[in-house]
Each structure stands twice: as C-alpha cells, then as structure tokens.
Coordinates of C-alpha atoms in Angstrom, one line a residue:
M25 CA -15.9 -17.7 -32.6
A26 CA -18.8 -19.7 -30.9
N27 CA -21.4 -17.8 -28.7
I28 CA -23.9 -18.6 -26.2
R29 CA -26.5 -18.9 -29.1
D30 CA -24.5 -21.7 -31.0
I31 CA -24.3 -23.6 -27.8
A32 CA -28.1 -23.4 -27.4
K33 CA -28.6 -24.4 -31.1
R34 CA -26.2 -27.4 -30.6
T35 CA -27.7 -28.7 -27.3
G36 CA -31.3 -27.8 -27.8
Y37 CA -31.4 -25.9 -24.4
S38 CA -32.6 -22.4 -24.0
V39 CA -30.2 -19.4 -24.0
S40 CA -31.2 -18.7 -20.4
T41 CA -30.2 -22.5 -19.3
I42 CA -26.9 -22.0 -21.0
S43 CA -26.4 -18.7 -19.2
R44 CA -27.2 -20.2 -15.9
V45 CA -24.6 -23.1 -16.4
I46 CA -21.9 -20.4 -17.4
N47 CA -22.5 -18.5 -14.3
N48 CA -22.5 -21.5 -12.2
H49 CA -26.1 -21.3 -11.0
P50 CA -27.0 -23.9 -8.7
Y51 CA -30.3 -24.7 -10.0
V52 CA -29.5 -26.7 -13.1
D53 CA -30.2 -30.4 -13.8
E54 CA -26.5 -32.0 -13.6
Q55 CA -27.1 -34.0 -16.8
K56 CA -28.0 -30.9 -18.5
R57 CA -25.0 -28.9 -17.1
Q58 CA -22.6 -31.7 -18.2
E59 CA -24.1 -31.8 -21.8
I60 CA -23.8 -28.0 -22.2
L61 CA -20.2 -28.0 -20.6
T62 CA -19.2 -30.9 -23.1
V63 CA -20.5 -28.7 -26.2
M64 CA -18.8 -25.7 -24.7
A65 CA -15.4 -27.7 -24.8
E66 CA -16.2 -28.9 -28.2
L67 CA -16.7 -25.5 -29.7
N68 CA -13.8 -24.0 -27.6
Y69 CA -16.2 -21.4 -26.1
V70 CA -14.7 -19.1 -23.7
P71 CA -17.2 -16.9 -21.6
N72 CA -16.7 -13.2 -21.8
H73 CA -16.4 -12.5 -18.2
T74 CA -15.7 -8.8 -18.5
A75 CA -19.1 -8.3 -20.5
R76 CA -20.8 -10.5 -17.8
N77 CA -19.4 -8.5 -15.0
L78 CA -20.1 -5.2 -16.4
S79 CA -23.8 -6.4 -16.9
Y80 CA -23.7 -7.0 -13.0
G81 CA -22.1 -3.7 -12.5
K82 CA -18.9 -5.3 -11.3
T83 CA -15.5 -5.9 -12.7
K84 CA -14.1 -7.9 -9.7
N85 CA -11.0 -5.7 -10.5
I86 CA -9.6 -3.1 -8.1
G87 CA -6.8 -0.6 -8.9
V88 CA -4.0 0.1 -6.3
I89 CA -2.3 3.3 -6.9
V90 CA 1.4 3.1 -5.7
P91 CA 4.3 5.7 -6.4
F92 CA 6.8 3.0 -6.8
V93 CA 6.7 -0.8 -7.3
N94 CA 10.0 -1.6 -6.0
H95 CA 9.8 -0.3 -2.5
P96 CA 9.6 -2.5 0.6
Y97 CA 7.1 -0.1 2.2
Y98 CA 4.6 -0.4 -0.9
D99 CA 5.6 -4.2 -1.4
Q100 CA 4.2 -5.0 2.1
L101 CA 1.1 -2.9 1.5
V102 CA 0.4 -4.6 -1.7
K103 CA 1.1 -7.9 -0.2
G104 CA -1.7 -7.5 2.2
I105 CA -4.2 -6.1 -0.3
T106 CA -3.6 -8.8 -3.0
E107 CA -3.7 -11.7 -0.3
E108 CA -7.2 -10.5 0.8
A109 CA -8.3 -9.6 -2.8
F110 CA -7.4 -13.2 -3.8
T111 CA -9.6 -14.6 -1.0
Q112 CA -12.7 -12.6 -2.4
K113 CA -11.8 -13.6 -6.1
Y114 CA -10.8 -10.1 -7.2
K115 CA -8.1 -9.0 -9.5
V116 CA -5.7 -6.4 -8.4
T117 CA -4.0 -4.1 -11.2
L118 CA -1.0 -2.1 -9.9
L119 CA -1.0 1.6 -11.0
P120 CA 2.4 3.2 -10.4
T121 CA 2.5 7.0 -10.7
N122 CA 6.0 8.0 -9.6
Y123 CA 4.3 10.8 -7.6
D124 CA 3.2 12.4 -10.9
A125 CA -0.3 14.0 -10.4
A126 CA -1.5 13.7 -14.0
T127 CA -0.6 10.2 -14.0
E128 CA -2.6 9.4 -11.1
K129 CA -5.6 11.5 -12.4
N130 CA -5.5 9.2 -15.7
Y131 CA -5.9 6.2 -13.3
L132 CA -8.8 8.1 -11.7
N133 CA -10.4 8.6 -14.9
E134 CA -10.1 4.9 -15.6
L135 CA -12.4 4.4 -12.4
A136 CA -14.7 6.7 -14.1
A137 CA -14.7 4.6 -17.1
K138 CA -15.6 1.6 -15.1
S139 CA -12.3 -0.3 -15.5
F140 CA -12.3 -0.9 -11.7
D141 CA -14.9 -1.4 -9.0
G142 CA -12.6 0.9 -6.9
I143 CA -9.3 2.2 -6.1
I144 CA -7.0 2.1 -3.2
I145 CA -4.4 5.1 -3.0
T146 CA -1.3 4.3 -1.0
S147 CA 0.1 7.6 -1.4
K148 CA -1.6 10.5 -3.4
S149 CA -0.2 13.1 -5.6
N150 CA -3.5 15.1 -6.1
S151 CA -5.4 17.0 -3.5
L152 CA -8.2 15.5 -1.6
E153 CA -10.5 17.6 -3.3
V154 CA -9.6 16.3 -6.8
I155 CA -9.8 12.6 -5.5
A156 CA -13.1 13.0 -3.7
D157 CA -14.7 14.4 -6.9
Y158 CA -14.2 10.9 -8.3
L159 CA -16.5 9.2 -5.7
K160 CA -19.5 9.2 -7.7
F161 CA -17.7 6.8 -9.9
G162 CA -16.7 4.2 -7.3
K163 CA -15.3 3.4 -3.8
I164 CA -11.9 5.2 -3.0
V165 CA -9.9 4.2 0.1
L166 CA -6.6 6.0 1.1
C167 CA -3.9 4.6 3.1
E168 CA -3.5 7.7 5.1
D169 CA -5.7 9.7 7.8
V170 CA -8.3 11.7 6.0
R171 CA -11.3 13.2 7.2
V172 CA -13.3 13.7 3.9
E173 CA -16.9 12.7 3.6
G174 CA -17.2 9.6 1.5
L175 CA -13.5 8.8 1.4
S176 CA -12.5 5.8 3.5
S177 CA -9.0 5.6 5.1
V178 CA -7.1 3.0 6.7
F179 CA -3.7 4.2 8.1
I180 CA -1.0 3.4 10.3
D181 CA -0.2 5.4 13.7
R182 CA 2.7 7.3 12.5
K183 CA 2.3 10.0 15.1
G184 CA 2.3 7.6 17.8
S185 CA 5.2 5.4 16.3
F186 CA 7.3 8.6 15.5
R187 CA 7.0 9.9 19.1
E188 CA 8.0 6.7 20.7
S189 CA 11.0 6.2 18.4
L190 CA 12.1 9.7 19.0
N191 CA 11.6 9.5 22.7
Y192 CA 13.7 6.2 22.6
L193 CA 16.5 7.9 20.8
K194 CA 16.3 10.9 23.3
D195 CA 16.3 8.4 26.3
Q196 CA 19.5 6.8 25.1
G197 CA 21.1 10.2 25.2
V198 CA 20.9 11.3 21.7
E199 CA 21.0 15.1 21.6
K200 CA 22.2 15.8 18.0
I201 CA 19.8 14.0 15.6
G202 CA 19.8 13.3 11.9
L203 CA 16.7 12.6 9.9
T204 CA 16.2 10.9 6.4
L205 CA 13.2 11.6 4.5
G206 CA 11.7 10.3 1.3
R207 CA 10.3 12.6 -1.4
T208 CA 12.8 15.3 -2.3
G209 CA 12.0 18.5 -1.2
K210 CA 8.4 17.7 -1.0
R211 CA 7.0 18.0 2.7
S212 CA 4.6 15.1 2.8
N213 CA 2.5 14.8 6.0
N214 CA 4.9 12.1 7.1
S215 CA 7.9 14.6 6.5
K216 CA 6.0 17.5 8.5
L217 CA 5.5 15.2 11.2
A218 CA 8.8 14.0 11.8
M219 CA 10.3 17.5 11.7
Q220 CA 7.7 18.7 14.1
L221 CA 8.4 16.0 16.6
C222 CA 12.3 16.5 16.1
E223 CA 11.7 20.3 16.8
E224 CA 9.6 19.6 19.8
L225 CA 11.7 16.9 21.4
F226 CA 15.3 17.9 20.5
P227 CA 16.4 21.5 21.5
R228 CA 19.5 21.1 19.3
F229 CA 17.5 19.7 16.2
D230 CA 19.0 21.5 13.2
P231 CA 16.7 21.3 10.0
E232 CA 20.2 21.2 8.0
L233 CA 20.8 17.8 9.2
M234 CA 17.8 16.2 7.3
R235 CA 18.6 14.2 4.0
W236 CA 15.8 14.1 1.4
G237 CA 15.2 11.8 -1.3
C238 CA 16.2 8.4 0.8
Q239 CA 14.2 5.4 -0.4
E240 CA 16.8 2.5 -0.6
A241 CA 20.1 1.1 0.7
E242 CA 22.1 3.0 -1.7
D243 CA 20.6 6.4 -0.7
G244 CA 21.6 5.6 3.0
L245 CA 25.2 4.7 1.8
A246 CA 25.2 8.0 0.0
V247 CA 24.2 10.1 2.9
A248 CA 26.4 8.4 5.7
N249 CA 29.4 10.5 5.1
F250 CA 27.2 13.5 5.6
F251 CA 26.2 12.5 9.3
K252 CA 29.7 11.4 9.9
Q253 CA 31.0 14.9 9.2
N254 CA 28.2 16.5 10.9
Q255 CA 28.8 14.2 14.0
V256 CA 25.5 13.3 14.7
D257 CA 24.7 10.9 17.6
G258 CA 21.4 9.6 16.5
I259 CA 19.5 9.2 13.3
F260 CA 15.7 8.5 12.7
S261 CA 15.5 6.7 9.3
N262 CA 12.6 6.6 7.2
G263 CA 13.3 2.9 6.3
D264 CA 15.3 -0.2 7.3
E265 CA 16.9 -0.4 4.0
V266 CA 18.2 3.3 4.2
A267 CA 19.2 2.6 7.8
A268 CA 21.4 -0.4 6.8
G269 CA 22.9 1.7 4.2
I270 CA 24.0 4.3 6.6
I271 CA 25.6 1.6 9.0
E272 CA 27.4 0.2 6.0
G273 CA 28.5 3.8 4.9
Y274 CA 30.2 4.1 8.4
G275 CA 32.4 1.1 7.7
K276 CA 34.9 0.4 10.6
E277 CA 33.5 3.3 12.5
K278 CA 30.8 2.7 14.9
A279 CA 27.5 4.1 13.4
P280 CA 25.3 6.2 15.8
L281 CA 22.1 4.9 17.4
I282 CA 19.8 4.4 14.4
V283 CA 15.9 3.8 14.5
G284 CA 14.6 2.3 11.1
Q285 CA 11.0 1.5 9.9
E286 CA 9.1 -1.5 8.8
N287 CA 10.8 -4.3 10.6
L288 CA 12.6 -5.8 7.7
F289 CA 14.9 -8.7 8.0
I290 CA 17.9 -6.6 7.6
S291 CA 17.0 -5.0 11.0
R292 CA 17.4 -8.1 12.6
V293 CA 20.5 -9.0 10.9
L294 CA 22.2 -5.8 12.0
K295 CA 20.2 -5.6 15.2
F296 CA 18.9 -1.9 15.1
P297 CA 15.6 -0.8 16.6
T298 CA 12.8 -0.3 14.1
I299 CA 9.2 0.3 13.7
D300 CA 6.7 -2.5 12.6
H301 CA 3.8 -0.6 11.1
H302 CA 2.1 -4.0 10.3
L303 CA 1.7 -3.1 6.6
P304 CA 0.5 -6.3 5.4
E305 CA -2.5 -5.8 8.1
C306 CA -3.1 -2.3 6.6
G307 CA -3.4 -3.6 3.1
R308 CA -5.8 -6.3 4.2
K309 CA -8.0 -3.6 6.1
A310 CA -7.8 -1.3 3.1
F311 CA -9.3 -3.9 0.7
E312 CA -12.0 -4.7 3.1
A313 CA -13.0 -1.2 3.3
L314 CA -13.1 -1.0 -0.4
I315 CA -15.5 -3.6 -0.9
T316 CA -18.1 -2.6 2.0
E317 CA -20.5 0.2 1.4
E318 CA -20.0 2.3 4.5
T319 CA -17.3 4.9 4.8
Q320 CA -14.6 3.7 7.1
R321 CA -11.7 5.1 9.2
I322 CA -9.4 2.5 10.6
K323 CA -6.0 3.2 12.6
I324 CA -3.6 0.3 12.5
P325 CA -1.4 -0.2 15.7
Y326 CA 2.3 -0.3 15.4
T327 CA 5.0 -2.1 17.3
F328 CA 8.4 -0.7 18.3
V329 CA 11.0 -3.4 18.1
K330 CA 14.5 -3.2 19.7
H331 CA 16.2 -6.2 18.3
N332 CA 18.9 -6.4 21.1
E333 CA 20.7 -3.5 19.8
R334 CA 24.2 -3.6 18.4
T335 CA 27.0 -3.2 21.0

C-alpha cells in the first residue's frame, strides 16, 4: 500500500508539500496540487484520516448514548444531533445501552480511549458522579437538567409541560387520572415529576392507576383494558404512540381524554392533545454545546398542542 513518502518520491515534491495537499491547505501552487492528486490516484493512495485527526487531537467523531434505537423520542433527538453534526462534518456513532449501566460505562471508557471527541447522553444509567469523572477525557453533554460543574446540559421543560398538561386535564373535568410511564419500576426523574404533579393536582390520584414499561403502541393497547376496568376519566401518557394504542384498545367504547407527548403524526390523525418538546432542536443545541469549550445549561421550551380534540 502506497504511503506519503512514495508519493513524494514519485512527484519529486517534499513530504510537507504532499501533506499540505492531503489536508487541503490553501497555499499550494495549483499545478503542484494537480500533479500530486494525479499520482495519488495512480497509486490508489487513501489518506489515513483517523491518524491525521488523532495527530490534531480530534477524531471528528462523537458518540451519542441512547437507551433504545427504535423509540420516537430518541429518534427525534438523534435527528437533531445528526443534522447539526453533518453540517459541521462530524461523524455520529450511536451507542445503545438498553439502560445497562455497565454498557454505558464501556462507552465512557471509549471516550477515555479517544474514540470520540465527546459524548452526548440522551438518558443515563450511571450516577452523575460516575459520568463527571470522565470529563477529564472529553466533553460530555446530558439531555437532562443537571447542575454539576463541568457537565453541560440541554434539556426540555418537562416541569412546565407536565404541569400544563395535567392542569388541562383537570380543567376538562378529569378527576380519576391514569398515568403511563416508561422504565419498568424504575423511578426516573421524569416519572417522579409526573407522580408528584398528579398527587399535587388530583386529590383522588391513586398510584395503583400507574402503568409502567410503556414504550410503544402495543404497550398502550395492552394497558387499555386496565384503565377501562378502573373507569379512569383521563390519562396522561408518556408518548403519542402509547396514547394511540390506548385509544385503539378502547375499541368502540369512547376512550377517556388522553394527553400524549412529542406531537407525532398519529396525534394529529386521532386528534388528541399532546406536548411538542421540540426534540430535534434539543438535539441540535446538544451538539452545539458539545463542540464549544464552555459549560452550558440550556432549557428548550415546549408547545402544548390541542389538535382540535376528538368528539
């Protein structure tokens, strides 16, 4: 395999001149550039960009830790991250964990090994203390509100959006509310917030009317009968696909008033209210925070969308 010295020998130009052409340096005579590029093509020379970037201290590659790769919430976050990364000519490597702390830590060890310039964590499994210990190896941005020195955070306004959604349900006359949540039995900050606000706003709130492990439409379909049997008159769902599954599960019976999340197309089709957390924008801002030197804390505003509710 040809190397840079072979090209220098064939062209008669110095190794430094060849290097400037490979790195698109502007101050190279155009005739020299074309001669060198011609010889590179003849020798089938492919620059080792990984080695070159490491010599500069940059890989132009970032890691994005996600619990799942087939979930609308994370799809939208990743969409924003990749769109912004590509404009800056960065590569994006998705790092799924399925909420396994050891797997997540292995990815952080890859940051320590300089596989990435930095890592965006869309949802964490390890403690903030464990994660912060890796800041000496590269920039880390979390997609949740954290206040740890050196850790940047770009997060959606869940407290505001949850409160507005639950107040909406209350204003519509809902008294007996059902709640769907994500991680099975694990009280994430989001789950704790939803439960806390339900307890605050609904005197009749019963924790037994919460259903865990709801991620997709099939999960909503599976819990619909539970809500029917318990005669809830309102449901705050953790996602539009889950909400759509619940509505389908009610069949010919009229489903209770449901509020979803993330303003997916299905919420427009079925005309149920939802929250748009502007996740692509959150992803774009997370990437921008990753490639800047200063520590940032950015809150992304939400929009409550009614979609001319079902009648």
